[in-house]
Short mmCIF file of C-alpha atoms in Angstrom, two decimals:
data_model
loop_
_atom_site.label_atom_id
_atom_site.label_comp_id
_atom_site.label_asym_id
_atom_site.label_seq_id
_atom_site.Cartn_x
_atom_site.Cartn_y
_atom_site.Cartn_z
CA MET L 1 96.88 78.50 122.65
CA ASN L 2 93.76 76.95 124.09
CA TYR L 3 93.79 73.54 125.66
CA THR L 4 90.86 71.21 125.66
CA LYS L 5 89.74 69.50 128.83
CA ASP L 6 91.27 66.27 127.46
CA ASP L 7 94.65 67.95 126.87
CA LEU L 8 94.56 69.10 130.48
CA LEU L 9 93.73 65.68 131.86
CA LYS L 10 96.78 64.36 129.98
CA LEU L 11 99.00 66.85 131.82
CA PHE L 12 98.30 64.87 134.96
CA HIS L 13 99.27 61.61 133.23
CA GLY L 14 95.97 60.06 134.13
CA LYS L 15 96.74 60.53 137.83
CA ARG L 16 93.41 61.69 139.17
CA THR L 17 94.79 62.18 142.67
CA ALA L 18 97.37 64.61 141.28
CA LEU L 19 94.62 66.48 139.43
CA PHE L 20 92.51 66.64 142.62
CA TYR L 21 95.32 68.18 144.69
CA TYR L 22 95.92 70.65 141.86
CA ILE L 23 92.20 71.58 141.85
CA ALA L 24 92.26 72.12 145.64
CA GLY L 25 95.14 74.56 145.15
CA PHE L 26 93.41 76.32 142.28
CA VAL L 27 90.19 76.69 144.29
CA ASP L 28 92.22 78.14 147.16
CA GLY L 29 93.26 80.86 144.74
CA GLU L 30 90.20 81.40 142.56
CA GLY L 31 87.31 79.76 144.35
CA SER L 32 84.75 80.87 146.87
CA PHE L 33 82.55 79.25 149.50
CA SER L 34 79.66 81.49 150.35
CA VAL L 35 76.27 81.43 151.99
CA ALA L 36 73.77 83.82 150.41
CA ILE L 37 70.88 85.12 152.50
CA ILE L 38 68.14 86.10 150.07
CA LYS L 39 64.55 87.25 150.43
CA ASN L 40 62.10 84.43 149.94
CA PRO L 41 60.31 85.46 146.73
CA PHE L 42 57.12 83.62 147.66
CA LYS L 43 56.49 84.50 151.28
CA GLU L 44 57.83 86.41 154.25
CA GLY L 45 61.28 85.34 155.40
CA TRP L 46 64.68 84.44 154.05
CA LEU L 47 66.42 81.65 152.22
CA ILE L 48 69.86 80.46 153.27
CA ASN L 49 71.67 79.34 150.13
CA PRO L 50 75.18 77.88 150.23
CA CYS L 51 77.09 78.13 146.96
CA PHE L 52 80.50 76.93 145.78
CA GLN L 53 82.00 78.92 142.93
CA VAL L 54 85.19 79.21 140.89
CA TYR L 55 85.90 82.30 138.78
CA GLN L 56 88.03 82.62 135.69
CA HIS L 57 88.56 84.96 132.76
CA GLN L 58 86.62 83.64 129.78
CA LYS L 59 89.84 82.93 127.87
CA HIS L 60 90.47 80.01 130.25
CA ARG L 61 87.07 78.38 130.15
CA GLU L 62 88.88 75.00 129.97
CA ILE L 63 89.85 75.13 133.66
CA LEU L 64 86.18 75.50 134.60
CA GLU L 65 85.35 72.55 132.35
CA LEU L 66 88.02 70.64 134.22
CA CYS L 67 86.17 71.53 137.45
CA GLN L 68 82.96 70.16 135.90
CA GLU L 69 84.84 66.97 135.09
CA VAL L 70 86.21 66.70 138.64
CA PHE L 71 82.93 67.41 140.46
CA LYS L 72 80.73 65.71 137.83
CA THR L 73 78.27 68.60 138.13
CA GLY L 74 78.09 72.42 138.12
CA SER L 75 77.14 75.11 135.63
CA ILE L 76 79.36 77.61 133.86
CA TYR L 77 77.93 81.01 133.07
CA ARG L 78 79.04 84.54 132.33
CA LYS L 79 79.17 86.70 135.44
CA SER L 80 77.26 89.96 135.23
CA GLY L 81 79.48 93.06 135.08
CA VAL L 82 81.89 94.61 132.62
CA HIS L 83 84.69 92.07 132.94
CA PRO L 84 84.52 88.94 130.76
CA VAL L 85 84.58 86.57 133.71
CA LEU L 86 83.06 83.11 133.83
CA ASN L 87 81.65 81.49 136.90
CA PHE L 88 81.56 77.77 137.67
CA SER L 89 78.90 77.20 140.27
CA ILE L 90 77.40 74.38 142.36
CA ASN L 91 74.46 75.47 144.47
CA SER L 92 72.15 72.52 144.94
CA MET L 93 72.26 71.14 148.47
CA ARG L 94 72.39 67.61 147.16
CA ASN L 95 75.40 68.22 144.92
CA ILE L 96 77.14 70.22 147.62
CA LYS L 97 76.67 67.36 150.10
CA GLU L 98 77.56 64.58 147.68
CA ARG L 99 80.28 66.16 145.56
CA VAL L 100 81.75 69.30 147.13
CA LEU L 101 82.10 68.39 150.82
CA PRO L 102 83.59 64.90 150.31
CA PHE L 103 86.13 66.44 147.89
CA PHE L 104 87.39 69.19 150.21
CA ASP L 105 87.26 66.94 153.26
CA LYS L 106 89.86 64.87 151.44
CA TYR L 107 91.90 67.37 149.38
CA PRO L 108 92.93 70.20 151.67
CA LEU L 109 92.42 73.92 151.34
CA VAL L 110 94.80 76.35 152.97
CA THR L 111 93.79 80.01 152.58
CA LYS L 112 90.08 79.21 152.28
CA ARG L 113 90.12 76.59 155.02
CA ASP L 114 88.19 78.68 157.56
CA ALA L 115 85.55 79.78 155.04
CA TYR L 116 85.16 76.15 153.98
CA GLN L 117 84.68 74.93 157.58
CA LYS L 118 81.92 77.51 158.13
CA PHE L 119 80.30 76.66 154.79
CA ARG L 120 80.35 72.96 155.77
CA GLU L 121 78.83 73.71 159.15
CA VAL L 122 75.97 75.68 157.54
CA VAL L 123 75.29 72.88 155.02
CA PHE L 124 75.06 70.22 157.73
CA ALA L 125 72.88 72.48 159.94
CA LEU L 126 70.48 73.12 157.03
CA ASP L 127 70.36 69.39 156.47
CA ARG L 128 69.36 68.93 160.13
CA LYS L 129 66.73 71.69 159.58
CA GLU L 130 68.30 73.82 162.27
CA HIS L 131 67.30 76.98 160.34
CA LEU L 132 63.62 76.29 161.07
CA THR L 133 63.90 77.60 164.62
CA SER L 134 64.56 81.29 165.32
CA LYS L 135 67.66 80.44 167.30
CA GLY L 136 69.03 78.13 164.62
CA PHE L 137 68.26 80.62 161.85
CA GLU L 138 70.07 83.38 163.72
CA ARG L 139 73.09 81.16 164.33
CA LEU L 140 73.38 80.29 160.64
CA VAL L 141 72.96 83.89 159.49
CA ARG L 142 75.65 84.97 161.92
CA ILE L 143 78.01 82.30 160.56
CA ALA L 144 77.22 83.38 156.98
CA TYR L 145 77.96 87.01 157.83
CA SER L 146 81.25 86.10 159.51
CA MET L 147 82.53 84.58 156.23
CA ASN L 148 84.28 86.33 153.32
CA GLN L 149 85.34 89.62 154.86
CA GLN L 150 82.67 89.78 157.56
CA GLY L 151 79.69 90.37 155.31
CA LYS L 152 81.37 93.18 153.32
CA GLY L 153 79.61 93.58 150.00
CA ARG L 154 76.27 92.24 151.27
CA ARG L 155 73.18 94.20 150.35
CA ARG L 156 71.66 94.03 153.84
CA THR L 157 73.19 94.35 157.27
CA LEU L 158 73.06 91.43 159.68
CA GLU L 159 70.65 93.47 161.87
CA GLU L 160 68.23 94.01 158.96
CA VAL L 161 68.05 90.28 158.25
CA LEU L 162 67.56 89.32 161.88
CA ALA L 163 65.00 92.11 162.49
CA SER L 164 62.72 91.06 159.64
CA GLN L 165 62.70 87.38 160.52
CA PRO L 166 59.08 86.16 160.79
CA LYS L 167 58.18 85.02 164.28
CA PRO L 168 56.90 81.48 164.01
CA ALA L 169 53.78 80.59 166.04
CA SER L 170 55.48 77.36 166.89
CA GLU L 171 59.26 77.09 166.71
CA SER L 172 58.88 73.84 164.85
CA SER L 173 56.71 75.17 161.98
CA GLU L 174 58.49 75.53 158.67
CA THR L 175 58.48 79.31 158.33
CA LEU L 176 61.77 79.22 156.50
CA ARG L 177 62.44 76.75 153.82
CA ARG L 178 65.14 76.45 151.22
CA THR L 179 63.96 76.17 147.66
CA SER L 180 66.99 74.63 146.02
CA ALA L 181 67.46 71.66 148.33
CA MET D 1 92.39 81.21 162.80
CA ASN D 2 95.93 81.33 161.55
CA TYR D 3 97.79 78.20 160.63
CA THR D 4 101.51 77.85 160.91
CA LYS D 5 103.53 76.45 158.06
CA ASP D 6 103.88 73.22 160.07
CA ASP D 7 100.10 72.91 160.51
CA LEU D 8 99.75 73.25 156.76
CA LEU D 9 102.36 70.63 155.98
CA LYS D 10 100.40 68.24 158.23
CA LEU D 11 97.29 68.79 156.09
CA PHE D 12 99.10 66.94 153.33
CA HIS D 13 99.91 64.06 155.70
CA GLY D 14 103.58 64.37 154.90
CA LYS D 15 102.87 63.65 151.22
CA ARG D 16 105.14 66.14 149.52
CA THR D 17 103.90 65.17 146.04
CA ALA D 18 100.35 66.06 147.11
CA LEU D 19 101.58 69.41 148.43
CA PHE D 20 103.45 70.06 145.17
CA TYR D 21 100.36 69.48 143.01
CA TYR D 22 98.39 71.71 145.37
CA ILE D 23 101.03 74.47 145.00
CA ALA D 24 100.89 74.19 141.19
CA GLY D 25 97.14 74.76 141.39
CA PHE D 26 97.52 77.66 143.78
CA VAL D 27 100.15 79.31 141.57
CA ASP D 28 97.82 78.91 138.59
CA GLY D 29 95.37 81.06 140.52
CA GLU D 30 97.54 83.53 142.40
CA GLY D 31 100.97 83.38 140.79
CA SER D 32 102.68 85.22 137.98
CA PHE D 33 105.53 84.56 135.59
CA SER D 34 106.83 87.80 134.18
CA VAL D 35 109.82 89.25 132.40
CA ALA D 36 110.57 92.85 133.39
CA ILE D 37 112.45 95.08 130.95
CA ILE D 38 114.11 97.79 133.00
CA LYS D 39 116.57 100.57 132.25
CA ASN D 40 120.12 99.61 133.12
CA PRO D 41 120.91 102.01 135.98
CA PHE D 42 124.63 101.99 135.25
CA LYS D 43 124.89 102.39 131.50
CA GLU D 44 122.90 102.73 128.30
CA GLY D 45 120.62 99.81 127.55
CA TRP D 46 118.15 97.53 129.23
CA LEU D 47 118.05 94.63 131.63
CA ILE D 48 115.83 91.62 131.01
CA ASN D 49 114.70 90.31 134.39
CA PRO D 50 112.52 87.21 134.74
CA CYS D 51 110.60 87.01 137.98
CA PHE D 52 108.30 84.41 139.54
CA GLN D 53 105.80 85.77 142.07
CA VAL D 54 102.85 84.70 144.18
CA TYR D 55 100.49 87.24 145.73
CA GLN D 56 98.36 86.96 148.81
CA HIS D 57 96.50 89.15 151.29
CA GLN D 58 98.68 89.62 154.38
CA LYS D 59 96.25 87.66 156.54
CA HIS D 60 97.39 84.49 154.77
CA ARG D 61 101.13 84.95 154.99
CA GLU D 62 101.38 81.23 155.87
CA ILE D 63 100.69 80.16 152.28
CA LEU D 64 103.65 82.24 151.08
CA GLU D 65 105.80 80.66 153.78
CA LEU D 66 104.65 77.31 152.45
CA CYS D 67 105.93 78.44 149.02
CA GLN D 68 109.29 79.30 150.62
CA GLU D 69 109.34 75.81 152.09
CA VAL D 70 108.52 74.22 148.73
CA PHE D 71 111.01 76.22 146.64
CA LYS D 72 113.62 76.46 149.42
CA THR D 73 114.19 80.11 148.46
CA GLY D 74 112.33 83.36 147.77
CA SER D 75 111.56 86.55 149.68
CA ILE D 76 108.24 87.75 151.07
CA TYR D 77 107.59 91.48 151.15
CA ARG D 78 104.74 93.95 151.29
CA LYS D 79 103.66 95.09 147.84
CA SER D 80 103.52 98.84 147.34
CA GLY D 81 100.01 100.26 147.04
CA VAL D 82 97.03 100.71 149.30
CA HIS D 83 96.02 97.06 149.61
CA PRO D 84 97.69 94.95 152.31
CA VAL D 85 99.06 92.42 149.85
CA LEU D 86 102.20 90.35 150.28
CA ASN D 87 104.40 89.18 147.49
CA PHE D 88 106.51 86.02 147.42
CA SER D 89 109.19 86.49 144.82
CA ILE D 90 112.09 84.57 143.23
CA ASN D 91 114.12 86.65 140.80
CA SER D 92 117.66 85.36 140.76
CA MET D 93 118.50 83.52 137.54
CA ARG D 94 120.18 80.76 139.48
CA ASN D 95 117.19 80.07 141.72
CA ILE D 96 114.80 80.30 138.79
CA LYS D 97 116.86 77.74 136.86
CA GLU D 98 117.46 75.41 139.79
CA ARG D 99 114.18 75.67 141.73
CA VAL D 100 111.37 77.19 139.68
CA LEU D 101 111.75 75.57 136.24
CA PRO D 102 112.32 71.99 137.47
CA PHE D 103 109.23 72.35 139.70
CA PHE D 104 106.83 73.53 136.99
CA ASP D 105 108.31 71.18 134.40
CA LYS D 106 107.10 68.41 136.69
CA TYR D 107 103.93 69.77 138.36
CA PRO D 108 101.68 71.15 135.65
CA LEU D 109 100.12 74.56 135.28
CA VAL D 110 96.90 75.00 133.36
CA THR D 111 95.78 78.64 133.04
CA LYS D 112 99.35 80.02 133.27
CA ARG D 113 100.84 77.33 131.05
CA ASP D 114 101.51 79.63 128.08
CA ALA D 115 103.01 82.40 130.22
CA TYR D 116 105.22 79.79 131.89
CA GLN D 117 106.47 78.37 128.56
CA LYS D 118 107.46 81.86 127.39
CA PHE D 119 109.10 82.63 130.73
CA ARG D 120 111.06 79.38 130.47
CA GLU D 121 112.15 80.19 126.91
CA VAL D 122 113.44 83.63 128.00
CA VAL D 123 115.35 82.15 130.95
CA PHE D 124 117.11 79.56 128.76
CA ALA D 125 117.86 82.19 126.08
CA LEU D 126 119.41 84.53 128.68
CA ASP D 127 121.47 81.62 129.91
CA ARG D 128 122.74 81.09 126.35
CA LYS D 129 123.48 84.86 126.27
CA GLU D 130 121.17 85.32 123.32
CA HIS D 131 120.24 88.80 124.58
CA LEU D 132 123.76 90.08 123.81
CA THR D 133 123.02 90.37 120.10
CA SER D 134 120.55 92.94 118.75
CA LYS D 135 118.49 90.23 117.12
CA GLY D 136 118.40 88.08 120.24
CA PHE D 137 117.58 91.04 122.45
CA GLU D 138 114.68 92.02 120.21
CA ARG D 139 113.34 88.48 120.17
CA LEU D 140 113.35 88.26 123.97
CA VAL D 141 111.74 91.68 124.43
CA ARG D 142 109.02 90.68 121.97
CA ILE D 143 108.36 87.48 123.92
CA ALA D 144 108.26 89.45 127.19
CA TYR D 145 105.75 91.90 125.73
CA SER D 146 103.55 89.08 124.42
CA MET D 147 103.09 87.76 127.98
CA ASN D 148 100.52 88.81 130.60
CA GLN D 149 97.94 90.68 128.54
CA GLN D 150 100.26 91.75 125.74
CA GLY D 151 102.37 94.23 127.68
CA LYS D 152 99.37 96.00 129.18
CA GLY D 153 100.45 97.90 132.28
CA ARG D 154 104.05 98.32 131.12
CA ARG D 155 105.57 101.76 131.51
CA ARG D 156 107.15 101.79 128.04
CA THR D 157 105.87 100.61 124.68
CA LEU D 158 107.67 97.82 122.85
CA GLU D 159 108.76 100.38 120.20
CA GLU D 160 110.34 102.66 122.82
CA VAL D 161 112.42 99.80 124.20
CA LEU D 162 113.56 98.58 120.79
CA ALA D 163 114.29 102.14 119.54
CA SER D 164 116.61 103.01 122.41
CA GLN D 165 118.62 99.81 122.24
CA PRO D 166 122.33 100.68 122.01
CA LYS D 167 123.91 99.56 118.73
CA PRO D 168 126.89 97.36 119.60
CA ALA D 169 130.10 97.92 117.59
CA SER D 170 130.42 94.17 117.45
CA GLU D 171 127.35 92.00 117.84
CA SER D 172 129.29 89.83 120.24
CA SER D 173 130.28 92.58 122.69
CA GLU D 174 128.40 92.58 125.97
CA THR D 175 126.43 95.77 125.59
CA LEU D 176 123.58 94.32 127.55
CA ARG D 177 124.15 92.40 130.65
CA ARG D 178 121.86 91.19 133.37
CA THR D 179 122.84 92.17 136.89
CA SER D 180 120.94 89.61 138.89
CA ALA D 181 122.28 86.48 137.16
#
């Protein structure tokens, strides 16, 4: 049987706090906080992109819709690959700052607590434009690579990313800029 | 960083209800409700064994200890196989009836809701000794095989189990008995 998002909200008897603690637990199982380091498609350098995701088999799309309801944002799309898995994703800096961080600062994570703290640190540092200096950029990339099994599964090694960092003429020039902020 | 069970309890500010909703969410991601059908090692026939489990990588043993704290029972052991995964498991009928069912009747599951309802039905039917008649046994095996991806991954087909069921002289004789009740 499939439940609609409204059926699910009823399970929590209209108690949104109960639903929020449930969602924190579910994210601890099926969610991910990651920081992608991707090549800037328009110029030399890299983009540092934080992303919050929740995965689920497509037969339980309703739980991802419940996440949309809770965070009041986020897209659901089919993940590439053979398995019929859906992905709920929030990757805009604004939504991460306004919806994701305040939520998990209040409703606690357990197994993903460390990953979340690093994710949070990267988001705030990007907001302070720390990534625009070589030193700041390196610090954030190192944090990103220390998350989620120490960079396992990343296309490039930490050394490759740091080696091909453009050397800014002035440390304050914006050689690295995020596009999705 | 590793958190102790006490650190984790503090995250919920002593609000046990908050912790319980969190655990429901976590189980929806990483838990399983299953009904094993295994050969009776002592005589002809089968045993119907419900089991509630939660899996986690060994680096987060603390979340399974938190489950032990919540359910006030359950064992944690290393799962066989190459991956360093731990398993928190409750399989005694008594503990399932007294600890697991009252918990999930109160704190709702979403993605595992259907599996849980079937699990619950099997537990109550075993308690009523419905499995001691051929008809009851068949009904429970069919429910078990309809759970968790329709019996995928089971060693024996549904037909094999039903075909080798001993025919009781009297339908009321205890030809099939659970050992772990």
